[in-house]
Amino acid sequence: MPMLPLDDLTVLDFSTLLPGPLASLFLAEAGARVIRIERPGGEEMRRFPPRFGETSAPYAVLNRGKASVEIDLKAADALARLTPLILQADILIEQFRPGVMARLGFGHEALAAINPRLIYCSISGYGQFGPRSGDAGHDINYQALGGLLGQSLKRGAAAPLPPPLVADIAGGTMPAVLNILLALRQRERTGQGCHLDIAMSDAMPTFAWYGLAQGQVTGRYPEGGEGLLTGASPRYGLYATQDGWFLAVGALEAKFWDVFCEAIGLEHALRDDSLDPSATRAAVAAIIVGQLATHWRETLEPRDCCCTVVRTLEEAVADPHLTARGLFDAQAQEPGGRRLVSTPLPLAPVFREQGAGLREVAASGADTEEWWG
């Protein structure tokens, strides 16, 4: 078995729900030993539907290949009982509101005194400091505060609910993994760990990079629907098909736009969309809605014009390209033997375990005596 980049590291994961557990899954897939620290009875996601054997499917797809121990962090002897694990650990991930771990006796300063090499990663909605640091929130709140939602909402128009949990994954998980890896590199040089303050809301303006550039230079920030990628251009958007489904058009560059216009038979007078973007969009919409989604899949997808019929999740799981990339190879298995595809991770194959697509789900309360004696 080839060496994996993190196979000499131990991670203590105190987090719950999505951002932290997904971050520790990345580390586990790259070889790290991840030990989940859960409250008595297990964390709340173990009870999320649908059921998967003794646990839940959402929990299973995030926690394959991890171990789990249960402990009441409020107990007087909790720190003493966990100290052997803290001494072994390289990385700790927690996702409580700021100040909670410190009140429990597990704050960064207390644990750094036990293990100065510990990389302590705190993931929260608004960060460890700032006016909102103690506020509750979820993905949609962080997107709203950071201006990300505002880029796609038009005043007075219907407001679609964005399906991607951008703040949780791109604002919590990904920055946590990135900064943990940077901290490991720094520790190689200094021998010291550190405290990472990951705020999910911090990453939301990152996704508004284009609008921020426009607003600062022109003095006017784009309203919802006015940006090049948020509705202003007929070259970039969703068009309804005859059967009520959607075609995603991303023909921004002239070479793609020309091929697209020719393929759908858009009249030449409307192909210069700088003259009257609304008229061009209306004409394109009228053409696209005149045919079934299957027609546009056969007509446009083979051409070099950045057009894709929207896939349902069920279709995506069976898509030949995605399956060929191995995205759905990793599987989780519960003690009863049932299997399901684990959360796909965009890790390069060279950095993850090969030929080990099937791994057990963290069992509630398991392996306690292995580390505590």
Short mmCIF file of C-alpha atoms in Angstrom, two decimals:
data_model
loop_
_atom_site.label_atom_id
_atom_site.label_comp_id
_atom_site.label_asym_id
_atom_site.label_seq_id
_atom_site.Cartn_x
_atom_site.Cartn_y
_atom_site.Cartn_z
CA MET A 1 0.00 0.00 0.00
CA PRO A 2 1.55 3.34 -1.01
CA MET A 3 2.03 6.00 1.64
CA LEU A 4 -0.75 8.56 1.86
CA PRO A 5 0.07 12.21 2.57
CA LEU A 6 -1.68 12.31 5.97
CA ASP A 7 -1.31 8.71 7.14
CA ASP A 8 0.84 9.72 10.13
CA LEU A 9 -1.68 12.23 11.50
CA THR A 10 -4.48 11.95 14.05
CA VAL A 11 -7.55 14.21 13.96
CA LEU A 12 -9.99 14.78 16.81
CA ASP A 13 -13.30 15.90 15.34
CA PHE A 14 -15.65 17.58 17.83
CA SER A 15 -17.81 19.01 15.04
CA THR A 16 -21.36 18.14 14.01
CA LEU A 17 -23.63 18.36 10.96
CA LEU A 18 -21.87 19.29 7.68
CA PRO A 19 -18.85 21.67 7.53
CA GLY A 20 -16.56 20.05 10.10
CA PRO A 21 -17.40 16.40 9.38
CA LEU A 22 -16.89 16.98 5.65
CA ALA A 23 -13.52 18.60 6.39
CA SER A 24 -12.43 15.62 8.48
CA LEU A 25 -13.64 13.29 5.71
CA PHE A 26 -11.18 14.95 3.33
CA LEU A 27 -8.41 14.35 5.87
CA ALA A 28 -9.51 10.75 6.44
CA GLU A 29 -9.55 9.99 2.72
CA ALA A 30 -5.97 11.31 2.52
CA GLY A 31 -4.89 8.86 5.20
CA ALA A 32 -5.45 10.59 8.55
CA ARG A 33 -6.90 8.69 11.50
CA VAL A 34 -10.05 10.60 12.45
CA ILE A 35 -11.65 10.08 15.86
CA ARG A 36 -15.04 11.69 16.28
CA ILE A 37 -15.85 13.01 19.76
CA GLU A 38 -19.61 12.85 20.15
CA ARG A 39 -22.03 13.52 22.96
CA PRO A 40 -23.66 10.54 24.74
CA GLY A 41 -26.04 8.92 22.27
CA GLY A 42 -24.15 10.38 19.30
CA GLU A 43 -24.44 13.68 17.45
CA GLU A 44 -27.77 14.90 16.11
CA MET A 45 -27.08 13.97 12.48
CA ARG A 46 -27.21 10.29 13.46
CA ARG A 47 -30.97 10.81 13.76
CA PHE A 48 -31.52 12.56 10.40
CA PRO A 49 -33.75 10.66 7.94
CA PRO A 50 -33.60 8.47 5.97
CA ARG A 51 -32.34 5.65 8.16
CA PHE A 52 -29.32 3.58 7.12
CA GLY A 53 -29.07 0.58 9.40
CA GLU A 54 -28.22 1.73 12.92
CA THR A 55 -27.56 5.33 11.88
CA SER A 56 -28.71 7.72 9.15
CA ALA A 57 -27.75 8.07 5.51
CA PRO A 58 -26.61 11.73 5.83
CA TYR A 59 -24.35 10.76 8.74
CA ALA A 60 -23.02 7.70 6.93
CA VAL A 61 -21.90 9.50 3.77
CA LEU A 62 -19.90 12.02 5.83
CA ASN A 63 -18.30 9.68 8.34
CA ARG A 64 -17.04 6.61 6.52
CA GLY A 65 -13.65 5.43 7.69
CA LYS A 66 -13.76 7.32 11.00
CA ALA A 67 -13.84 6.07 14.57
CA SER A 68 -16.15 7.48 17.22
CA VAL A 69 -16.17 7.84 20.99
CA GLU A 70 -18.87 9.33 23.19
CA ILE A 71 -18.30 11.58 26.17
CA ASP A 72 -20.17 14.27 28.06
CA LEU A 73 -17.92 17.30 27.67
CA LYS A 74 -19.64 18.91 30.65
CA ALA A 75 -18.54 16.11 32.98
CA ALA A 76 -15.91 17.08 35.56
CA ASP A 77 -13.48 14.43 34.34
CA ALA A 78 -14.00 14.98 30.61
CA LEU A 79 -10.69 16.76 30.00
CA ALA A 80 -8.74 14.22 32.01
CA ARG A 81 -10.33 11.36 30.08
CA LEU A 82 -9.61 12.97 26.73
CA THR A 83 -6.06 14.10 27.55
CA PRO A 84 -4.44 10.89 26.17
CA LEU A 85 -6.13 11.56 22.83
CA ILE A 86 -5.23 15.26 22.91
CA LEU A 87 -1.59 14.35 23.44
CA GLN A 88 -1.68 12.09 20.36
CA ALA A 89 -3.61 14.51 18.16
CA ASP A 90 -2.17 16.64 15.39
CA ILE A 91 -5.40 18.41 14.43
CA LEU A 92 -8.59 19.29 16.28
CA ILE A 93 -11.76 20.47 14.54
CA GLU A 94 -14.62 22.07 16.47
CA GLN A 95 -17.78 23.82 15.35
CA PHE A 96 -19.38 25.27 18.46
CA ARG A 97 -20.28 28.92 18.84
CA PRO A 98 -17.30 31.04 19.93
CA GLY A 99 -16.51 30.60 23.61
CA VAL A 100 -18.28 27.28 24.11
CA MET A 101 -15.16 25.08 23.96
CA ALA A 102 -13.34 27.43 26.35
CA ARG A 103 -16.23 27.28 28.85
CA LEU A 104 -16.08 23.48 28.68
CA GLY A 105 -12.35 23.56 29.41
CA PHE A 106 -11.36 22.62 25.85
CA GLY A 107 -10.40 26.04 24.49
CA HIS A 108 -7.33 26.56 22.35
CA GLU A 109 -5.15 27.94 25.14
CA ALA A 110 -5.96 25.07 27.49
CA LEU A 111 -5.26 22.38 24.90
CA ALA A 112 -2.16 24.13 23.52
CA ALA A 113 -0.73 23.91 27.02
CA ILE A 114 -1.21 20.13 26.87
CA ASN A 115 -0.06 19.75 23.24
CA PRO A 116 1.75 22.79 21.78
CA ARG A 117 1.89 21.13 18.33
CA LEU A 118 -1.89 20.89 18.10
CA ILE A 119 -3.51 22.61 15.10
CA TYR A 120 -6.83 23.78 16.50
CA CYS A 121 -9.43 24.60 13.84
CA SER A 122 -12.58 26.45 14.88
CA ILE A 123 -15.37 26.62 12.29
CA SER A 124 -18.23 29.00 13.01
CA GLY A 125 -20.76 31.09 11.18
CA TYR A 126 -19.33 34.53 11.83
CA GLY A 127 -15.89 33.87 13.30
CA GLN A 128 -14.35 34.07 16.76
CA PHE A 129 -14.63 37.87 16.95
CA GLY A 130 -16.73 40.67 15.48
CA PRO A 131 -20.20 42.09 16.20
CA ARG A 132 -22.00 38.96 14.98
CA SER A 133 -19.59 36.35 16.36
CA GLY A 134 -22.15 35.01 18.85
CA ASP A 135 -25.09 34.98 16.46
CA ALA A 136 -26.82 31.83 15.25
CA GLY A 137 -27.07 31.20 11.54
CA HIS A 138 -27.26 28.72 8.70
CA ASP A 139 -25.99 28.62 5.13
CA ILE A 140 -28.67 30.94 3.75
CA ASN A 141 -27.91 33.57 6.42
CA TYR A 142 -24.19 33.64 5.62
CA GLN A 143 -24.93 33.95 1.90
CA ALA A 144 -27.38 36.77 2.63
CA LEU A 145 -24.96 38.76 4.79
CA GLY A 146 -22.03 38.44 2.37
CA GLY A 147 -23.89 39.79 -0.66
CA LEU A 148 -23.83 36.48 -2.51
CA LEU A 149 -27.59 35.97 -2.57
CA GLY A 150 -28.11 39.57 -3.55
CA GLN A 151 -26.28 39.06 -6.83
CA SER A 152 -28.95 36.74 -8.18
CA LEU A 153 -32.09 38.31 -6.70
CA LYS A 154 -34.02 40.93 -8.59
CA ARG A 155 -36.17 43.32 -6.59
CA GLY A 156 -39.84 42.41 -6.88
CA ALA A 157 -39.17 39.10 -8.65
CA ALA A 158 -39.72 35.59 -7.35
CA ALA A 159 -36.84 34.43 -5.18
CA PRO A 160 -35.53 30.94 -5.93
CA LEU A 161 -33.89 29.11 -3.03
CA PRO A 162 -30.31 28.22 -3.96
CA PRO A 163 -29.74 24.46 -3.58
CA PRO A 164 -25.96 24.43 -3.02
CA LEU A 165 -24.86 24.86 0.60
CA VAL A 166 -22.20 27.28 -0.51
CA ALA A 167 -21.45 28.72 2.91
CA ASP A 168 -21.24 25.35 4.67
CA ILE A 169 -18.99 23.67 2.11
CA ALA A 170 -17.15 26.46 0.28
CA GLY A 171 -17.10 28.74 3.33
CA GLY A 172 -16.60 26.15 6.07
CA THR A 173 -15.22 22.85 4.83
CA MET A 174 -12.89 23.99 2.07
CA PRO A 175 -11.21 26.87 3.95
CA ALA A 176 -10.82 24.57 6.97
CA VAL A 177 -9.01 21.92 4.92
CA LEU A 178 -6.90 24.52 3.12
CA ASN A 179 -5.84 26.27 6.31
CA ILE A 180 -5.18 23.01 8.14
CA LEU A 181 -2.79 21.96 5.39
CA LEU A 182 -1.08 25.36 5.51
CA ALA A 183 -0.81 25.06 9.29
CA LEU A 184 0.81 21.64 8.94
CA ARG A 185 3.38 23.14 6.59
CA GLN A 186 4.04 25.96 9.05
CA ARG A 187 4.36 23.49 11.93
CA GLU A 188 7.10 21.67 10.01
CA ARG A 189 9.13 24.87 10.20
CA THR A 190 8.25 26.13 13.68
CA GLY A 191 7.26 23.02 15.61
CA GLN A 192 4.23 24.92 16.90
CA GLY A 193 0.54 24.47 16.33
CA CYS A 194 -1.93 27.35 16.01
CA HIS A 195 -5.57 28.37 16.26
CA LEU A 196 -7.45 28.68 12.97
CA ASP A 197 -10.52 30.94 12.94
CA ILE A 198 -12.71 29.80 10.02
CA ALA A 199 -15.86 31.89 9.53
CA MET A 200 -18.30 30.62 6.92
CA SER A 201 -19.50 34.15 6.22
CA ASP A 202 -15.94 35.31 5.43
CA ALA A 203 -15.86 33.35 2.17
CA MET A 204 -19.12 34.72 0.77
CA PRO A 205 -17.66 37.98 -0.64
CA THR A 206 -15.03 35.80 -2.34
CA PHE A 207 -17.78 34.52 -4.63
CA ALA A 208 -18.81 38.08 -5.39
CA TRP A 209 -15.33 38.92 -6.72
CA TYR A 210 -16.57 40.17 -10.10
CA GLY A 211 -19.24 42.43 -8.65
CA LEU A 212 -16.77 43.82 -6.11
CA ALA A 213 -14.35 44.72 -8.89
CA GLN A 214 -17.12 46.38 -10.90
CA GLY A 215 -18.49 48.35 -7.97
CA GLN A 216 -15.16 49.76 -6.88
CA VAL A 217 -14.14 50.91 -10.34
CA THR A 218 -17.48 52.20 -11.65
CA GLY A 219 -18.89 53.45 -8.36
CA ARG A 220 -22.04 51.35 -8.84
CA TYR A 221 -22.34 47.80 -7.58
CA PRO A 222 -24.49 45.57 -9.83
CA GLU A 223 -28.01 44.91 -8.68
CA GLY A 224 -29.43 41.40 -8.78
CA GLY A 225 -29.74 40.18 -12.35
CA GLU A 226 -27.43 42.86 -13.75
CA GLY A 227 -24.13 41.01 -13.66
CA LEU A 228 -22.63 39.21 -16.63
CA LEU A 229 -23.07 35.89 -14.84
CA THR A 230 -26.27 36.73 -12.97
CA GLY A 231 -28.74 37.49 -15.73
CA ALA A 232 -27.59 40.50 -17.75
CA SER A 233 -26.27 38.51 -20.69
CA PRO A 234 -28.39 36.23 -22.92
CA ARG A 235 -25.22 34.18 -23.38
CA TYR A 236 -25.25 32.93 -19.78
CA GLY A 237 -28.38 31.58 -18.17
CA LEU A 238 -31.12 28.98 -17.98
CA TYR A 239 -33.71 28.58 -20.74
CA ALA A 240 -36.91 26.56 -20.36
CA THR A 241 -37.57 23.72 -22.80
CA GLN A 242 -40.86 22.54 -24.25
CA ASP A 243 -41.26 19.81 -21.63
CA GLY A 244 -40.73 22.18 -18.71
CA TRP A 245 -37.06 21.40 -18.13
CA PHE A 246 -33.99 23.62 -18.58
CA LEU A 247 -31.01 24.18 -20.83
CA ALA A 248 -27.93 25.76 -19.21
CA VAL A 249 -26.21 28.10 -21.67
CA GLY A 250 -22.70 29.36 -20.94
CA ALA A 251 -21.74 30.61 -24.42
CA LEU A 252 -19.92 33.71 -23.19
CA GLU A 253 -17.03 33.88 -25.66
CA ALA A 254 -17.73 34.86 -29.28
CA LYS A 255 -16.54 31.51 -30.64
CA PHE A 256 -19.07 29.65 -28.48
CA TRP A 257 -21.84 32.18 -29.03
CA ASP A 258 -21.48 31.99 -32.82
CA VAL A 259 -21.76 28.19 -32.78
CA PHE A 260 -24.77 28.37 -30.45
CA CYS A 261 -26.60 30.95 -32.56
CA GLU A 262 -26.00 28.95 -35.73
CA ALA A 263 -27.15 25.71 -34.12
CA ILE A 264 -30.46 27.12 -32.87
CA GLY A 265 -31.05 29.24 -35.99
CA LEU A 266 -31.14 32.63 -34.25
CA GLU A 267 -31.77 35.37 -36.81
CA HIS A 268 -28.65 37.33 -37.67
CA ALA A 269 -30.06 40.70 -36.61
CA LEU A 270 -30.21 39.50 -33.00
CA ARG A 271 -26.84 37.78 -32.78
CA ASP A 272 -25.10 41.01 -31.79
CA ASP A 273 -26.52 40.92 -28.27
CA SER A 274 -24.87 44.20 -27.29
CA LEU A 275 -27.53 46.11 -29.24
CA ASP A 276 -30.57 44.87 -27.33
CA PRO A 277 -29.78 42.09 -24.84
CA SER A 278 -33.42 41.74 -23.77
CA ALA A 279 -34.59 41.21 -27.34
CA THR A 280 -31.88 38.64 -27.98
CA ARG A 281 -32.71 36.79 -24.76
CA ALA A 282 -36.43 36.73 -25.62
CA ALA A 283 -35.71 35.36 -29.08
CA VAL A 284 -33.40 32.66 -27.74
CA ALA A 285 -35.98 31.73 -25.10
CA ALA A 286 -38.70 31.41 -27.76
CA ILE A 287 -36.53 29.05 -29.80
CA ILE A 288 -35.43 26.88 -26.87
CA VAL A 289 -38.95 26.48 -25.49
CA GLY A 290 -40.07 25.19 -28.87
CA GLN A 291 -38.21 21.88 -28.50
CA LEU A 292 -37.90 19.11 -25.91
CA ALA A 293 -34.87 18.90 -23.64
CA THR A 294 -33.79 15.71 -25.41
CA HIS A 295 -33.66 17.61 -28.70
CA TRP A 296 -31.30 20.21 -27.27
CA ARG A 297 -29.18 17.54 -25.62
CA GLU A 298 -28.68 15.86 -28.99
CA THR A 299 -28.31 19.13 -30.92
CA LEU A 300 -26.17 21.29 -28.66
CA GLU A 301 -24.16 19.11 -26.27
CA PRO A 302 -22.04 17.53 -29.05
CA ARG A 303 -21.15 21.01 -30.33
CA ASP A 304 -18.42 23.22 -28.91
CA CYS A 305 -20.72 25.88 -27.47
CA CYS A 306 -20.88 25.37 -23.68
CA CYS A 307 -24.48 24.19 -23.53
CA THR A 308 -25.75 21.47 -21.21
CA VAL A 309 -29.22 20.19 -20.47
CA VAL A 310 -29.64 20.28 -16.69
CA ARG A 311 -29.31 16.83 -15.09
CA THR A 312 -31.35 15.67 -12.16
CA LEU A 313 -29.31 14.24 -9.30
CA GLU A 314 -30.51 10.77 -10.27
CA GLU A 315 -29.21 11.32 -13.81
CA ALA A 316 -25.93 12.76 -12.55
CA VAL A 317 -25.17 9.65 -10.48
CA ALA A 318 -25.41 7.58 -13.69
CA ASP A 319 -23.68 10.07 -15.99
CA PRO A 320 -20.90 8.31 -17.97
CA HIS A 321 -18.42 11.14 -17.47
CA LEU A 322 -18.91 11.43 -13.72
CA THR A 323 -18.78 7.68 -13.21
CA ALA A 324 -15.66 7.42 -15.37
CA ARG A 325 -14.00 9.96 -13.09
CA GLY A 326 -14.61 7.63 -10.14
CA LEU A 327 -16.66 10.17 -8.17
CA PHE A 328 -19.07 7.55 -6.89
CA ASP A 329 -16.59 4.73 -6.20
CA ALA A 330 -16.27 5.36 -2.46
CA GLN A 331 -18.91 3.53 -0.46
CA ALA A 332 -20.03 3.49 3.15
CA GLN A 333 -21.14 0.29 4.86
CA GLU A 334 -23.14 -0.06 8.04
CA PRO A 335 -22.68 -3.03 10.41
CA GLY A 336 -25.62 -4.86 8.83
CA GLY A 337 -23.83 -4.91 5.48
CA ARG A 338 -25.87 -2.37 3.53
CA ARG A 339 -23.89 -0.02 1.33
CA LEU A 340 -24.37 3.40 -0.21
CA VAL A 341 -22.22 5.79 -2.22
CA SER A 342 -20.26 8.09 0.08
CA THR A 343 -19.96 11.86 -0.36
CA PRO A 344 -17.88 12.41 -3.52
CA LEU A 345 -14.65 14.30 -2.77
CA PRO A 346 -12.58 16.16 -5.39
CA LEU A 347 -9.29 14.71 -4.17
CA ALA A 348 -6.64 13.77 -6.72
CA PRO A 349 -6.39 9.95 -6.86
CA VAL A 350 -2.69 10.08 -5.96
CA PHE A 351 -3.58 11.57 -2.56
CA ARG A 352 -6.24 9.09 -1.51
CA GLU A 353 -6.38 5.41 -0.73
CA GLN A 354 -6.75 3.27 -3.84
CA GLY A 355 -8.74 0.07 -4.02
CA ALA A 356 -10.46 0.79 -0.72
CA GLY A 357 -13.77 2.14 -1.87
CA LEU A 358 -15.70 0.38 0.89
CA ARG A 359 -15.21 1.54 4.48
CA GLU A 360 -17.27 1.28 7.64
CA VAL A 361 -19.34 4.12 9.04
CA ALA A 362 -18.29 5.47 12.44
CA ALA A 363 -20.21 3.40 14.97
CA SER A 364 -21.64 5.27 17.93
CA GLY A 365 -19.50 4.78 21.02
CA ALA A 366 -17.11 2.32 19.37
CA ASP A 367 -13.44 1.77 20.13
CA THR A 368 -13.51 3.67 23.41
CA GLU A 369 -11.16 1.33 25.24
CA GLU A 370 -8.58 1.29 22.44
CA TRP A 371 -7.49 4.83 23.32
CA TRP A 372 -8.57 5.22 26.94
CA GLY A 373 -7.44 1.83 28.27
#
